[in-house]
mmCIF file of C-alpha atoms in Angstrom:
data_model
loop_
_atom_site.group_PDB
_atom_site.id
_atom_site.type_symbol
_atom_site.label_atom_id
_atom_site.label_comp_id
_atom_site.label_asym_id
_atom_site.label_seq_id
_atom_site.Cartn_x
_atom_site.Cartn_y
_atom_site.Cartn_z
ATOM 1 C CA MET A 1 29.426 25.170 28.654
ATOM 2 C CA THR A 2 26.625 22.914 27.425
ATOM 3 C CA LEU A 3 22.900 23.611 27.483
ATOM 4 C CA VAL A 4 22.499 20.819 30.043
ATOM 5 C CA GLN A 5 25.023 22.519 32.341
ATOM 6 C CA MET A 6 23.224 25.830 31.865
ATOM 7 C CA ARG A 7 19.909 24.280 32.873
ATOM 8 C CA TYR A 8 21.500 22.670 35.930
ATOM 9 C CA PHE A 9 23.093 25.983 36.926
ATOM 10 C CA TYR A 10 19.795 27.832 36.458
ATOM 11 C CA GLU A 11 17.891 25.400 38.691
ATOM 12 C CA VAL A 12 20.564 25.459 41.408
ATOM 13 C CA CYS A 13 20.408 29.264 41.451
ATOM 14 C CA GLN A 14 16.614 29.201 41.654
ATOM 15 C CA TRP A 15 16.485 26.714 44.544
ATOM 16 C CA GLN A 16 19.846 27.550 46.172
ATOM 17 C CA ASN A 17 19.934 23.897 47.076
ATOM 18 C CA ILE A 18 21.611 21.064 45.137
ATOM 19 C CA THR A 19 19.182 18.375 46.327
ATOM 20 C CA LYS A 20 16.028 20.328 45.390
ATOM 21 C CA ALA A 21 17.541 21.301 42.044
ATOM 22 C CA ALA A 22 18.320 17.629 41.349
ATOM 23 C CA GLU A 23 14.728 16.658 42.186
ATOM 24 C CA GLN A 24 13.413 19.318 39.816
ATOM 25 C CA LEU A 25 15.734 18.125 37.062
ATOM 26 C CA HIS A 26 14.980 14.431 37.728
ATOM 27 C CA VAL A 27 18.661 13.566 38.086
ATOM 28 C CA SER A 28 20.827 12.485 41.013
ATOM 29 C CA GLN A 29 22.307 14.988 43.462
ATOM 30 C CA PRO A 30 25.915 13.977 42.630
ATOM 31 C CA THR A 31 25.218 14.652 38.936
ATOM 32 C CA VAL A 32 24.299 18.258 39.704
ATOM 33 C CA THR A 33 27.229 18.671 42.118
ATOM 34 C CA VAL A 34 29.726 17.471 39.501
ATOM 35 C CA ALA A 35 28.145 19.767 36.878
ATOM 36 C CA MET A 36 28.517 22.816 39.150
ATOM 37 C CA GLN A 37 32.144 21.953 39.866
ATOM 38 C CA ALA A 38 32.783 21.551 36.135
ATOM 39 C CA ILE A 39 31.261 24.977 35.383
ATOM 40 C CA GLU A 40 33.421 26.675 38.009
ATOM 41 C CA THR A 41 36.502 24.910 36.642
ATOM 42 C CA GLU A 42 35.701 25.855 33.038
ATOM 43 C CA THR A 43 34.883 29.493 33.811
ATOM 44 C CA GLY A 44 37.480 30.046 36.528
ATOM 45 C CA LEU A 45 34.790 31.780 38.561
ATOM 46 C CA ASN A 46 33.644 31.308 42.122
ATOM 47 C CA LEU A 47 29.901 31.031 41.540
ATOM 48 C CA PHE A 48 28.564 29.983 44.957
ATOM 49 C CA HIS A 49 29.045 30.606 48.669
ATOM 50 C CA ARG A 50 28.562 27.244 50.418
ATOM 51 C CA GLU A 51 27.370 26.957 54.011
ATOM 52 C CA GLY A 52 26.623 23.298 54.681
ATOM 53 C CA ARG A 53 23.769 22.282 52.386
ATOM 54 C CA LYS A 54 22.784 25.858 51.753
ATOM 55 C CA ILE A 55 24.369 27.749 48.902
ATOM 56 C CA THR A 56 24.056 31.344 47.782
ATOM 57 C CA VAL A 57 24.985 32.844 44.454
ATOM 58 C CA THR A 58 28.034 35.130 44.299
ATOM 59 C CA SER A 59 28.047 38.386 42.341
ATOM 60 C CA ASP A 60 29.867 36.607 39.503
ATOM 61 C CA GLY A 61 27.289 33.827 39.699
ATOM 62 C CA ALA A 62 24.464 36.362 39.462
ATOM 63 C CA LYS A 63 26.000 37.929 36.346
ATOM 64 C CA LEU A 64 26.401 34.502 34.763
ATOM 65 C CA LEU A 65 22.822 33.601 35.723
ATOM 66 C CA SER A 66 21.550 36.700 33.928
ATOM 67 C CA LYS A 67 23.274 35.702 30.685
ATOM 68 C CA ILE A 68 22.281 32.040 30.992
ATOM 69 C CA SER A 69 18.650 32.992 31.700
ATOM 70 C CA PHE A 70 18.604 34.948 28.436
ATOM 71 C CA ILE A 71 20.100 32.036 26.473
ATOM 72 C CA LEU A 72 17.658 29.518 27.946
ATOM 73 C CA GLY A 73 14.787 31.872 27.155
ATOM 74 C CA GLU A 74 15.916 32.035 23.524
ATOM 75 C CA VAL A 75 16.187 28.237 23.395
ATOM 76 C CA THR A 76 12.628 27.942 24.725
ATOM 77 C CA ARG A 77 11.372 30.383 22.089
ATOM 78 C CA LEU A 78 13.211 28.409 19.408
ATOM 79 C CA ASP A 79 11.554 25.192 20.611
ATOM 80 C CA ASP A 80 8.159 26.895 20.408
ATOM 81 C CA GLU A 81 8.860 28.141 16.872
ATOM 82 C CA ILE A 82 9.957 24.675 15.785
ATOM 83 C CA ARG A 83 6.724 23.205 17.179
ATOM 84 C CA ASP A 84 4.763 25.857 15.269
ATOM 85 C CA MET A 85 6.646 25.001 12.084
ATOM 86 C CA ALA A 86 5.964 21.312 12.634
ATOM 87 C CA HIS A 87 2.269 22.072 13.131
ATOM 88 C CA ARG A 88 2.192 23.910 9.806
ATOM 89 C CA HIS A 89 3.533 20.735 8.189
ATOM 90 C CA ALA A 90 0.130 19.186 8.795
ATOM 91 C CA LYS A 91 -0.341 19.887 5.075
ATOM 92 C CA VAL A 92 0.591 16.769 3.132
ATOM 93 C CA ARG A 93 1.245 17.135 -0.597
ATOM 94 C CA ILE A 94 0.495 14.092 -2.746
ATOM 95 C CA ALA A 95 0.461 13.371 -6.474
ATOM 96 C CA MET A 96 -1.808 10.704 -7.919
ATOM 97 C CA PRO A 97 -2.604 9.773 -11.516
ATOM 98 C CA LEU A 98 -6.211 9.945 -12.601
ATOM 99 C CA GLN A 99 -6.348 6.180 -13.067
ATOM 100 C CA LEU A 100 -5.627 5.596 -9.365
ATOM 101 C CA GLY A 101 -7.468 8.667 -8.167
ATOM 102 C CA VAL A 102 -10.829 7.173 -9.106
ATOM 103 C CA VAL A 103 -10.120 4.397 -6.580
ATOM 104 C CA PHE A 104 -8.277 6.131 -3.749
ATOM 105 C CA LEU A 105 -9.537 9.724 -3.691
ATOM 106 C CA PRO A 106 -12.961 8.872 -2.203
ATOM 107 C CA TYR A 107 -11.224 7.183 0.740
ATOM 108 C CA LEU A 108 -8.634 9.925 1.304
ATOM 109 C CA LEU A 109 -11.164 12.754 1.125
ATOM 110 C CA GLY A 110 -13.816 10.776 2.994
ATOM 111 C CA GLU A 111 -12.729 8.156 5.516
ATOM 112 C CA PHE A 112 -9.205 9.504 6.145
ATOM 113 C CA HIS A 113 -10.264 13.163 6.380
ATOM 114 C CA GLU A 114 -13.019 12.271 8.827
ATOM 115 C CA ALA A 115 -10.517 10.430 11.051
ATOM 116 C CA HIS A 116 -7.800 13.115 10.752
ATOM 117 C CA PRO A 117 -9.384 16.520 10.105
ATOM 118 C CA GLU A 118 -6.212 18.185 11.418
ATOM 119 C CA ILE A 119 -4.264 17.057 8.339
ATOM 120 C CA GLU A 120 -4.769 19.089 5.177
ATOM 121 C CA LEU A 121 -4.342 17.028 2.011
ATOM 122 C CA GLU A 122 -3.166 18.730 -1.165
ATOM 123 C CA ILE A 123 -3.710 16.143 -3.892
ATOM 124 C CA ILE A 124 -2.493 16.806 -7.412
ATOM 125 C CA GLU A 125 -4.051 14.653 -10.104
ATOM 126 C CA THR A 126 -1.444 14.160 -12.784
ATOM 127 C CA GLY A 127 0.260 11.462 -14.822
ATOM 128 C CA GLY A 128 2.832 9.133 -13.300
ATOM 129 C CA VAL A 129 5.764 10.739 -15.155
ATOM 130 C CA SER A 130 4.845 14.223 -13.941
ATOM 131 C CA ALA A 131 4.187 12.890 -10.435
ATOM 132 C CA LEU A 132 7.670 11.375 -10.155
ATOM 133 C CA GLN A 133 9.288 14.524 -11.516
ATOM 134 C CA MET A 134 7.577 16.594 -8.812
ATOM 135 C CA VAL A 135 8.633 14.128 -6.097
ATOM 136 C CA GLU A 136 12.213 14.262 -7.359
ATOM 137 C CA GLU A 137 12.133 18.072 -7.306
ATOM 138 C CA GLU A 138 10.731 17.917 -3.722
ATOM 139 C CA LYS A 139 7.563 19.765 -4.705
ATOM 140 C CA LEU A 140 5.619 16.899 -3.118
ATOM 141 C CA ASP A 141 5.910 14.757 -0.015
ATOM 142 C CA PHE A 142 5.221 11.565 -1.968
ATOM 143 C CA ALA A 143 3.249 10.101 -4.835
ATOM 144 C CA LEU A 144 0.843 7.199 -5.028
ATOM 145 C CA THR A 145 1.399 6.445 -8.661
ATOM 146 C CA ASN A 146 2.244 4.111 -11.483
ATOM 147 C CA TYR A 147 5.963 3.963 -12.205
ATOM 148 C CA THR A 148 8.916 2.179 -13.740
ATOM 149 C CA VAL A 149 11.867 1.628 -11.413
ATOM 150 C CA ASP A 150 14.337 2.906 -14.009
ATOM 151 C CA PHE A 151 12.771 6.382 -14.013
ATOM 152 C CA SER A 152 15.245 7.837 -11.495
ATOM 153 C CA ALA A 153 17.855 6.475 -9.091
ATOM 154 C CA ARG A 154 17.075 9.405 -6.775
ATOM 155 C CA LEU A 155 13.698 7.937 -5.807
ATOM 156 C CA ASN A 156 12.602 5.119 -3.499
ATOM 157 C CA TYR A 157 9.844 2.909 -4.900
ATOM 158 C CA SER A 158 7.547 0.910 -2.627
ATOM 159 C CA LYS A 159 5.365 -1.378 -4.725
ATOM 160 C CA LEU A 160 1.848 -2.022 -3.456
ATOM 161 C CA PHE A 161 0.208 -3.782 -6.372
ATOM 162 C CA ASP A 162 0.126 -4.295 -10.152
ATOM 163 C CA CYS A 163 -2.379 -2.532 -12.395
ATOM 164 C CA GLU A 164 -3.531 -4.586 -15.371
ATOM 165 C CA CYS A 165 -3.984 -2.687 -18.634
ATOM 166 C CA THR A 166 -6.957 -3.631 -20.822
ATOM 167 C CA PHE A 167 -8.447 -2.761 -24.183
ATOM 168 C CA VAL A 168 -11.430 -0.506 -23.446
ATOM 169 C CA THR A 169 -14.258 0.018 -25.899
ATOM 170 C CA ARG A 170 -18.038 0.228 -26.338
ATOM 171 C CA PHE A 171 -20.305 -2.794 -26.096
ATOM 172 C CA GLU A 172 -21.220 -2.265 -29.779
ATOM 173 C CA HIS A 173 -17.601 -2.714 -30.911
ATOM 174 C CA PRO A 174 -16.869 -5.814 -33.073
ATOM 175 C CA LEU A 175 -14.303 -7.024 -30.507
ATOM 176 C CA ALA A 176 -16.571 -6.456 -27.513
ATOM 177 C CA LYS A 177 -17.448 -10.127 -27.053
ATOM 178 C CA ARG A 178 -13.861 -11.347 -27.193
ATOM 179 C CA HIS A 179 -12.300 -12.836 -24.043
ATOM 180 C CA THR A 180 -8.848 -11.575 -25.022
ATOM 181 C CA VAL A 181 -7.349 -9.489 -27.793
ATOM 182 C CA SER A 182 -3.764 -9.339 -29.051
ATOM 183 C CA ILE A 183 -1.719 -6.227 -29.679
ATOM 184 C CA ARG A 184 -1.368 -7.264 -33.321
ATOM 185 C CA GLU A 185 -5.157 -7.263 -33.701
ATOM 186 C CA LEU A 186 -5.180 -3.649 -32.516
ATOM 187 C CA CYS A 187 -2.634 -2.338 -35.036
ATOM 188 C CA ASP A 188 -5.310 -0.707 -37.218
ATOM 189 C CA GLU A 189 -7.651 0.103 -34.344
ATOM 190 C CA PRO A 190 -8.169 3.877 -33.848
ATOM 191 C CA LEU A 191 -7.040 4.649 -30.314
ATOM 192 C CA VAL A 192 -7.290 7.654 -28.041
ATOM 193 C CA MET A 193 -4.642 7.535 -25.326
ATOM 194 C CA LEU A 194 -3.510 9.318 -22.205
ATOM 195 C CA ASP A 195 -0.465 11.356 -23.178
ATOM 196 C CA SER A 196 3.244 10.862 -22.473
ATOM 197 C CA SER A 197 2.912 12.156 -18.893
ATOM 198 C CA PHE A 198 1.403 8.731 -18.114
ATOM 199 C CA PHE A 199 3.468 5.544 -17.947
ATOM 200 C CA ILE A 200 0.771 3.610 -19.801
ATOM 201 C CA ASP A 201 1.795 5.447 -22.979
ATOM 202 C CA ARG A 202 5.357 4.090 -22.667
ATOM 203 C CA LEU A 203 4.153 0.558 -22.032
ATOM 204 C CA VAL A 204 1.714 0.573 -24.948
ATOM 205 C CA GLN A 205 4.358 1.987 -27.285
ATOM 206 C CA ASP A 206 6.761 -0.761 -26.166
ATOM 207 C CA ALA A 207 4.134 -3.480 -26.664
ATOM 208 C CA PHE A 208 3.526 -2.388 -30.254
ATOM 209 C CA GLY A 209 7.257 -1.915 -30.795
ATOM 210 C CA HIS A 210 7.918 -5.544 -29.864
ATOM 211 C CA ILE A 211 5.957 -6.657 -32.929
ATOM 212 C CA GLY A 212 7.461 -3.956 -35.151
ATOM 213 C CA GLU A 213 4.361 -1.789 -35.216
ATOM 214 C CA LYS A 214 3.112 1.550 -33.925
ATOM 215 C CA PRO A 215 -0.300 2.155 -32.314
ATOM 216 C CA ASN A 216 -2.841 3.996 -34.429
ATOM 217 C CA VAL A 217 -3.348 6.860 -31.967
ATOM 218 C CA ILE A 218 -5.618 9.562 -33.338
ATOM 219 C CA HIS A 219 -5.520 11.723 -30.220
ATOM 220 C CA TYR A 220 -3.523 12.074 -26.990
ATOM 221 C CA SER A 221 -5.033 13.763 -23.938
ATOM 222 C CA PRO A 222 -3.856 14.489 -20.385
ATOM 223 C CA TYR A 223 -7.439 14.089 -19.183
ATOM 224 C CA LEU A 224 -9.045 10.754 -18.388
ATOM 225 C CA HIS A 225 -12.557 12.116 -18.911
ATOM 226 C CA THR A 226 -11.606 13.272 -22.427
ATOM 227 C CA VAL A 227 -10.335 9.810 -23.302
ATOM 228 C CA LYS A 228 -13.538 8.243 -21.979
ATOM 229 C CA ASN A 229 -15.763 10.725 -23.795
ATOM 230 C CA LEU A 230 -14.085 9.962 -27.118
ATOM 231 C CA VAL A 231 -14.516 6.225 -26.502
ATOM 232 C CA ARG A 232 -18.147 6.784 -25.531
ATOM 233 C CA SER A 233 -18.755 8.772 -28.704
ATOM 234 C CA GLY A 234 -17.529 5.876 -30.842
ATOM 235 C CA ILE A 235 -14.597 7.809 -32.314
ATOM 236 C CA ALA A 236 -11.956 5.440 -30.922
ATOM 237 C CA SER A 237 -11.133 2.855 -28.288
ATOM 238 C CA THR A 238 -8.333 3.007 -25.715
ATOM 239 C CA ILE A 239 -6.021 1.055 -23.442
ATOM 240 C CA LEU A 240 -6.264 1.912 -19.742
ATOM 241 C CA ALA A 241 -5.331 0.525 -16.362
ATOM 242 C CA ARG A 242 -8.307 -1.548 -15.296
ATOM 243 C CA PRO A 243 -9.131 0.378 -12.051
ATOM 244 C CA SER A 244 -9.649 3.592 -14.019
ATOM 245 C CA VAL A 245 -12.805 2.215 -15.682
ATOM 246 C CA LEU A 246 -15.844 2.398 -13.420
ATOM 247 C CA PRO A 247 -19.086 0.379 -13.747
ATOM 248 C CA SER A 248 -20.918 3.639 -14.486
ATOM 249 C CA ASP A 249 -18.748 4.160 -17.589
ATOM 250 C CA ASP A 250 -20.632 1.324 -19.286
ATOM 251 C CA PHE A 251 -17.557 0.151 -21.191
ATOM 252 C CA VAL A 252 -16.294 -3.316 -21.925
ATOM 253 C CA GLN A 253 -12.755 -4.170 -20.835
ATOM 254 C CA ILE A 254 -10.953 -6.918 -22.719
ATOM 255 C CA PRO A 255 -7.722 -8.385 -21.317
ATOM 256 C CA LEU A 256 -4.713 -8.366 -23.619
ATOM 257 C CA LEU A 257 -3.457 -11.745 -24.823
ATOM 258 C CA ASP A 258 0.023 -10.772 -23.623
ATOM 259 C CA PRO A 259 -0.868 -8.878 -20.442
ATOM 260 C CA ILE A 260 0.588 -5.476 -19.651
ATOM 261 C CA PHE A 261 0.954 -4.599 -15.977
ATOM 262 C CA ILE A 262 2.026 -1.288 -14.444
ATOM 263 C CA ASN A 263 3.858 -1.065 -11.110
ATOM 264 C CA SER A 264 1.795 0.966 -8.668
ATOM 265 C CA GLY A 265 2.870 2.146 -5.242
ATOM 266 C CA LEU A 266 4.348 4.861 -3.042
ATOM 267 C CA VAL A 267 7.317 6.886 -4.271
ATOM 268 C CA VAL A 268 9.427 9.258 -2.160
ATOM 269 C CA LYS A 269 12.650 11.195 -2.673
ATOM 270 C CA LYS A 270 15.715 9.387 -1.327
ATOM 271 C CA GLY A 271 17.140 11.065 1.768
ATOM 272 C CA ARG A 272 14.085 13.234 2.379
ATOM 273 C CA GLN A 273 12.817 13.259 5.945
ATOM 274 C CA THR A 274 9.394 11.671 6.298
ATOM 275 C CA LEU A 275 7.337 13.691 8.767
ATOM 276 C CA ASP A 276 4.802 12.025 11.069
ATOM 277 C CA ASP A 277 1.775 13.354 9.166
ATOM 278 C CA VAL A 278 3.190 12.121 5.857
ATOM 279 C CA ARG A 279 3.951 8.713 7.360
ATOM 280 C CA LEU A 280 0.384 8.540 8.704
ATOM 281 C CA VAL A 281 -1.107 9.088 5.236
ATOM 282 C CA MET A 282 1.277 6.598 3.630
ATOM 283 C CA ASN A 283 0.478 3.927 6.219
ATOM 284 C CA TYR A 284 -3.237 4.529 5.683
ATOM 285 C CA LEU A 285 -2.803 3.913 1.952
ATOM 286 C CA ARG A 286 -0.802 0.743 2.620
ATOM 287 C CA THR A 287 -3.517 -0.585 4.940
ATOM 288 C CA LEU A 288 -6.286 0.406 2.549
ATOM 289 C CA THR A 289 -4.550 -1.382 -0.323
ATOM 290 C CA LYS A 290 -4.191 -4.569 1.708
ATOM 291 C CA GLU A 291 -7.885 -4.432 2.611
ATOM 292 C CA MET A 292 -8.770 -4.046 -1.057
ATOM 293 C CA LEU A 293 -6.522 -6.880 -2.147
ATOM 294 C CA ILE A 294 -7.002 -9.347 0.696
ATOM 295 C CA GLU A 295 -10.322 -8.591 2.352
ATOM 296 C CA GLY A 296 -12.144 -7.311 -0.735
ATOM 297 C CA LYS A 297 -13.095 -3.890 0.653
ATOM 298 C CA ASP A 298 -14.794 -2.349 -2.410
ATOM 299 C CA ARG A 299 -12.087 -4.127 -4.334
ATOM 300 C CA PRO A 300 -11.299 -2.439 -7.662
ATOM 301 C CA GLN A 301 -10.721 -4.995 -10.369
ATOM 302 C CA GLY A 302 -7.281 -5.273 -11.867
ATOM 303 C CA LEU A 303 -5.142 -4.814 -8.758
ATOM 304 C CA GLY A 304 -2.464 -7.490 -8.650
ATOM 305 C CA VAL A 305 -0.795 -9.228 -5.754
ATOM 306 C CA THR A 306 0.109 -6.957 -2.880
ATOM 307 C CA ARG A 307 3.778 -6.381 -2.050
ATOM 308 C CA GLU A 308 5.299 -5.533 1.288
ATOM 309 C CA ALA A 309 6.079 -1.812 1.371
#
């Protein structure tokens, strides 16, 4: 016996009339009649006394109704619990590297939160490598991050834009007035870099490796503010994704002669169900990115051409 048949049987018993039961169920009268005949055939029980259009429940029918009422009550409670569980999923877990956080966090915690106060955002600021590892381990719903598509075949990558990487230094630096600078010119330059949890480290290492050199990194840090403070103090320069440097930093950014770009976009675990709240946040970020790239809404410099997600 199916749940649909149980619901039909319950309504027929309540109304003791096929037509009224059908109206309550929003189905045709023949549909209910056939369902009642099927139940009697399957159970081998005589469930109703029929007198014209009026029907009454037999003793066997009453016993069956008692058991079906209990089952339907449990199904209703299960539906309620599932709705409660879905409501608790209003917490959306996101990872975002510091270099993108300086651009997107003010919008997520400001504009988006104001429009959707019912959704709790848990945002973890971490490097792209760590972000993708957490997505792969299903510790997060998704990441808005820099990435390389060869990181894991278990992830889906949805590119939104490119992030240009630039040489970042003080205005007093000898190279500060240059329009471009080559990687070879930076071989002896003291650098402070974001550590290996960020994809920019891989790309910079590769760029130096292509000319048979290694970067002169005097310190690695997982913290963007530490990198900036060391640049500000004159100890070293750095290479960062352009959006991570704000006007208030008072740094000069010099494009590389052979540009380095990082893929940036939304990354989710393959096969993982995307809940409505998660999809809402992701769509907001897609729309926001398009506004930044196309309409110039507080456009951060260094974002490349938008891609369809």
